[in-house]
Short mmCIF file of C-alpha atoms in Angstrom, two decimals:
data_model
loop_
_atom_site.label_atom_id
_atom_site.label_comp_id
_atom_site.label_asym_id
_atom_site.label_seq_id
_atom_site.Cartn_x
_atom_site.Cartn_y
_atom_site.Cartn_z
CA MET A 1 106.69 132.45 101.87
CA THR A 2 103.55 130.64 102.97
CA SER A 3 101.79 131.68 106.15
CA THR A 4 101.89 129.20 109.03
CA SER A 5 98.80 130.64 110.67
CA GLY A 6 95.54 128.78 110.63
CA PRO A 7 94.38 125.49 112.07
CA ALA A 8 96.70 122.49 112.14
CA PRO A 9 95.66 119.28 110.38
CA LEU A 10 93.30 117.20 112.47
CA HIS A 11 95.18 114.01 111.65
CA PHE A 12 97.49 112.54 109.05
CA LYS A 13 98.55 109.28 107.50
CA ILE A 14 101.68 108.20 105.73
CA VAL A 15 100.80 106.18 102.62
CA ILE A 16 103.12 103.33 101.64
CA ASP A 17 102.89 101.39 98.38
CA ALA A 18 102.74 97.63 98.88
CA ALA A 19 102.38 94.35 97.02
CA ALA A 20 100.59 92.80 100.01
CA PRO A 21 98.97 95.60 102.05
CA HIS A 22 97.45 93.36 104.72
CA ALA A 23 100.74 91.58 105.43
CA GLN A 24 102.51 94.96 105.59
CA ALA A 25 99.85 96.26 107.99
CA ASP A 26 100.34 93.20 110.21
CA PHE A 27 104.12 93.72 110.23
CA TRP A 28 103.99 97.44 111.02
CA ALA A 29 101.24 97.04 113.63
CA ALA A 30 103.47 94.55 115.46
CA ALA A 31 106.63 96.62 114.86
CA LEU A 32 105.13 99.86 116.21
CA HIS A 33 102.68 98.34 118.73
CA TYR A 34 99.87 99.85 116.65
CA GLU A 35 96.48 98.33 115.81
CA VAL A 36 95.32 97.20 112.39
CA GLU A 37 92.19 99.18 111.57
CA ASP A 38 88.98 97.17 111.41
CA ASN A 39 86.84 98.64 108.63
CA SER A 40 84.50 95.63 108.46
CA ALA A 41 81.39 97.39 109.82
CA LEU A 42 81.68 100.14 107.18
CA ILE A 43 82.44 97.64 104.43
CA GLU A 44 79.43 95.45 105.34
CA LYS A 45 77.20 98.55 105.37
CA LEU A 46 78.46 99.63 101.92
CA LEU A 47 78.10 96.10 100.53
CA ASP A 48 74.55 95.76 101.89
CA SER A 49 73.53 99.06 100.31
CA GLY A 50 75.11 98.13 96.97
CA ALA A 51 77.48 101.12 97.15
CA VAL A 52 80.56 98.97 96.51
CA PRO A 53 81.01 95.63 94.75
CA ALA A 54 82.23 92.60 96.70
CA GLU A 55 85.29 92.40 94.39
CA LEU A 56 86.77 95.40 96.23
CA THR A 57 86.91 93.39 99.45
CA VAL A 58 88.60 90.29 100.87
CA GLU A 59 88.22 88.14 103.97
CA TYR A 60 91.23 88.76 106.21
CA HIS A 61 91.67 87.57 109.79
CA GLY A 62 88.06 86.44 109.80
CA ARG A 63 86.53 89.78 108.80
CA ARG A 64 85.77 91.77 105.67
CA ALA A 65 88.55 94.17 104.61
CA TRP A 66 89.36 96.35 101.62
CA ARG A 67 91.20 94.28 99.00
CA ASP A 68 93.78 96.93 98.15
CA LEU A 69 94.09 98.96 101.36
CA ALA A 70 95.00 98.27 104.97
CA ALA A 71 95.86 100.77 107.69
CA VAL A 72 97.32 100.78 111.17
CA ARG A 73 96.76 103.36 113.87
CA HIS A 74 98.21 104.30 117.23
CA PRO A 75 96.09 102.53 119.89
CA GLU A 76 95.67 105.68 121.99
CA ASP A 77 94.51 107.93 119.16
CA PRO A 78 90.82 108.51 118.47
CA TYR A 79 89.04 106.69 115.66
CA GLN A 80 85.61 106.65 114.03
CA GLU A 81 83.71 103.73 115.52
CA GLU A 82 81.37 103.31 112.54
CA SER A 83 84.19 103.12 109.98
CA GLY A 84 87.15 101.97 112.08
CA THR A 85 89.25 104.76 110.56
CA GLY A 86 91.88 106.32 112.78
CA LEU A 87 91.88 110.06 113.46
CA GLY A 88 95.50 110.40 114.52
CA ARG A 89 98.82 108.75 113.70
CA ARG A 90 98.31 106.24 110.88
CA LEU A 91 100.08 104.27 108.19
CA LEU A 92 98.06 103.27 105.13
CA PHE A 93 99.30 100.50 102.86
CA GLN A 94 97.94 100.60 99.30
CA ARG A 95 98.36 97.84 96.75
CA VAL A 96 100.33 98.81 93.66
CA PRO A 97 101.14 96.55 90.70
CA GLU A 98 104.83 97.39 90.44
CA ALA A 99 107.59 96.22 92.78
CA LYS A 100 109.80 98.61 94.73
CA THR A 101 112.66 99.63 92.44
CA GLY A 102 114.74 102.22 94.27
CA LYS A 103 115.58 103.89 97.53
CA ASN A 104 112.72 105.22 99.65
CA ARG A 105 112.16 108.98 99.43
CA VAL A 106 110.54 108.84 102.88
CA HIS A 107 111.32 106.39 105.65
CA LEU A 108 110.31 105.77 109.24
CA ASP A 109 112.68 106.04 112.19
CA VAL A 110 111.88 103.69 115.06
CA HIS A 111 113.34 104.78 118.40
CA SER A 112 114.05 102.04 120.91
CA ALA A 113 114.35 102.46 124.65
CA GLU A 114 117.77 103.57 125.91
CA GLY A 115 120.30 100.76 125.56
CA ARG A 116 117.83 98.38 123.87
CA ARG A 117 118.50 98.93 120.17
CA GLU A 118 119.95 95.43 119.65
CA GLU A 119 116.93 93.87 121.36
CA GLU A 120 114.57 95.91 119.18
CA VAL A 121 116.46 94.96 116.02
CA ALA A 122 116.19 91.27 116.99
CA ARG A 123 112.43 91.67 117.65
CA LEU A 124 111.92 93.31 114.26
CA GLU A 125 113.96 90.60 112.53
CA ALA A 126 111.72 87.98 114.16
CA LEU A 127 108.72 89.83 112.63
CA GLY A 128 110.24 89.58 109.14
CA ALA A 129 112.51 92.64 108.81
CA SER A 130 116.14 92.36 107.75
CA VAL A 131 119.25 94.30 108.70
CA LEU A 132 120.78 96.19 105.77
CA ARG A 133 123.65 97.90 107.60
CA GLN A 134 124.82 99.39 110.87
CA VAL A 135 125.70 103.08 110.84
CA LYS A 136 128.16 104.75 113.20
CA GLU A 137 128.75 108.45 112.59
CA PRO A 138 129.81 111.36 114.77
CA GLY A 139 126.11 112.32 114.98
CA GLY A 140 124.97 108.95 116.29
CA GLU A 141 124.44 105.27 115.69
CA TRP A 142 121.52 103.41 114.16
CA VAL A 143 120.63 100.30 112.21
CA VAL A 144 119.17 100.52 108.71
CA MET A 145 116.60 97.76 108.20
CA ALA A 146 114.12 96.71 105.53
CA ASP A 147 110.53 95.63 106.16
CA PRO A 148 109.25 92.42 104.52
CA GLU A 149 108.75 94.24 101.17
CA GLY A 150 112.14 95.95 101.20
CA ASN A 151 111.15 99.42 102.44
CA GLU A 152 114.00 100.89 104.42
CA PHE A 153 113.62 102.19 107.96
CA CYS A 154 116.03 103.04 110.75
CA VAL A 155 116.21 101.83 114.33
CA HIS A 156 117.82 104.29 116.73
#
């Protein structure tokens, strides 16, 4: 058995494979009321120093961004001002060449306010999600949805 003593992680991120990381970041930022991280200051600094080639970046929403990565963070969590990187609750979307082929091994649960699940489902559908099924079990009720790239998540 591993010891649980010692310091807790300072922060974490959940990494999600994506065909279009910036579009996924936009969806999940809106879905969770998070903020898309702005890494443009760090990217410009690295480009100016020659540390990274311009091919690793794109112009997105009028600013320089990483071509293959986009992250969202909780708006109340701390972040590094010089890099724009969150230091709390984050989702990182990384571009991968292959499409999603099976069921998620990890998924997010989104909890709506009491009595507002249907309203939340409608809001998420308007953002580009789709309803896969409604679940009613002795342990509770929820709606299984898919984000714009087909990743499943649940709305409670």
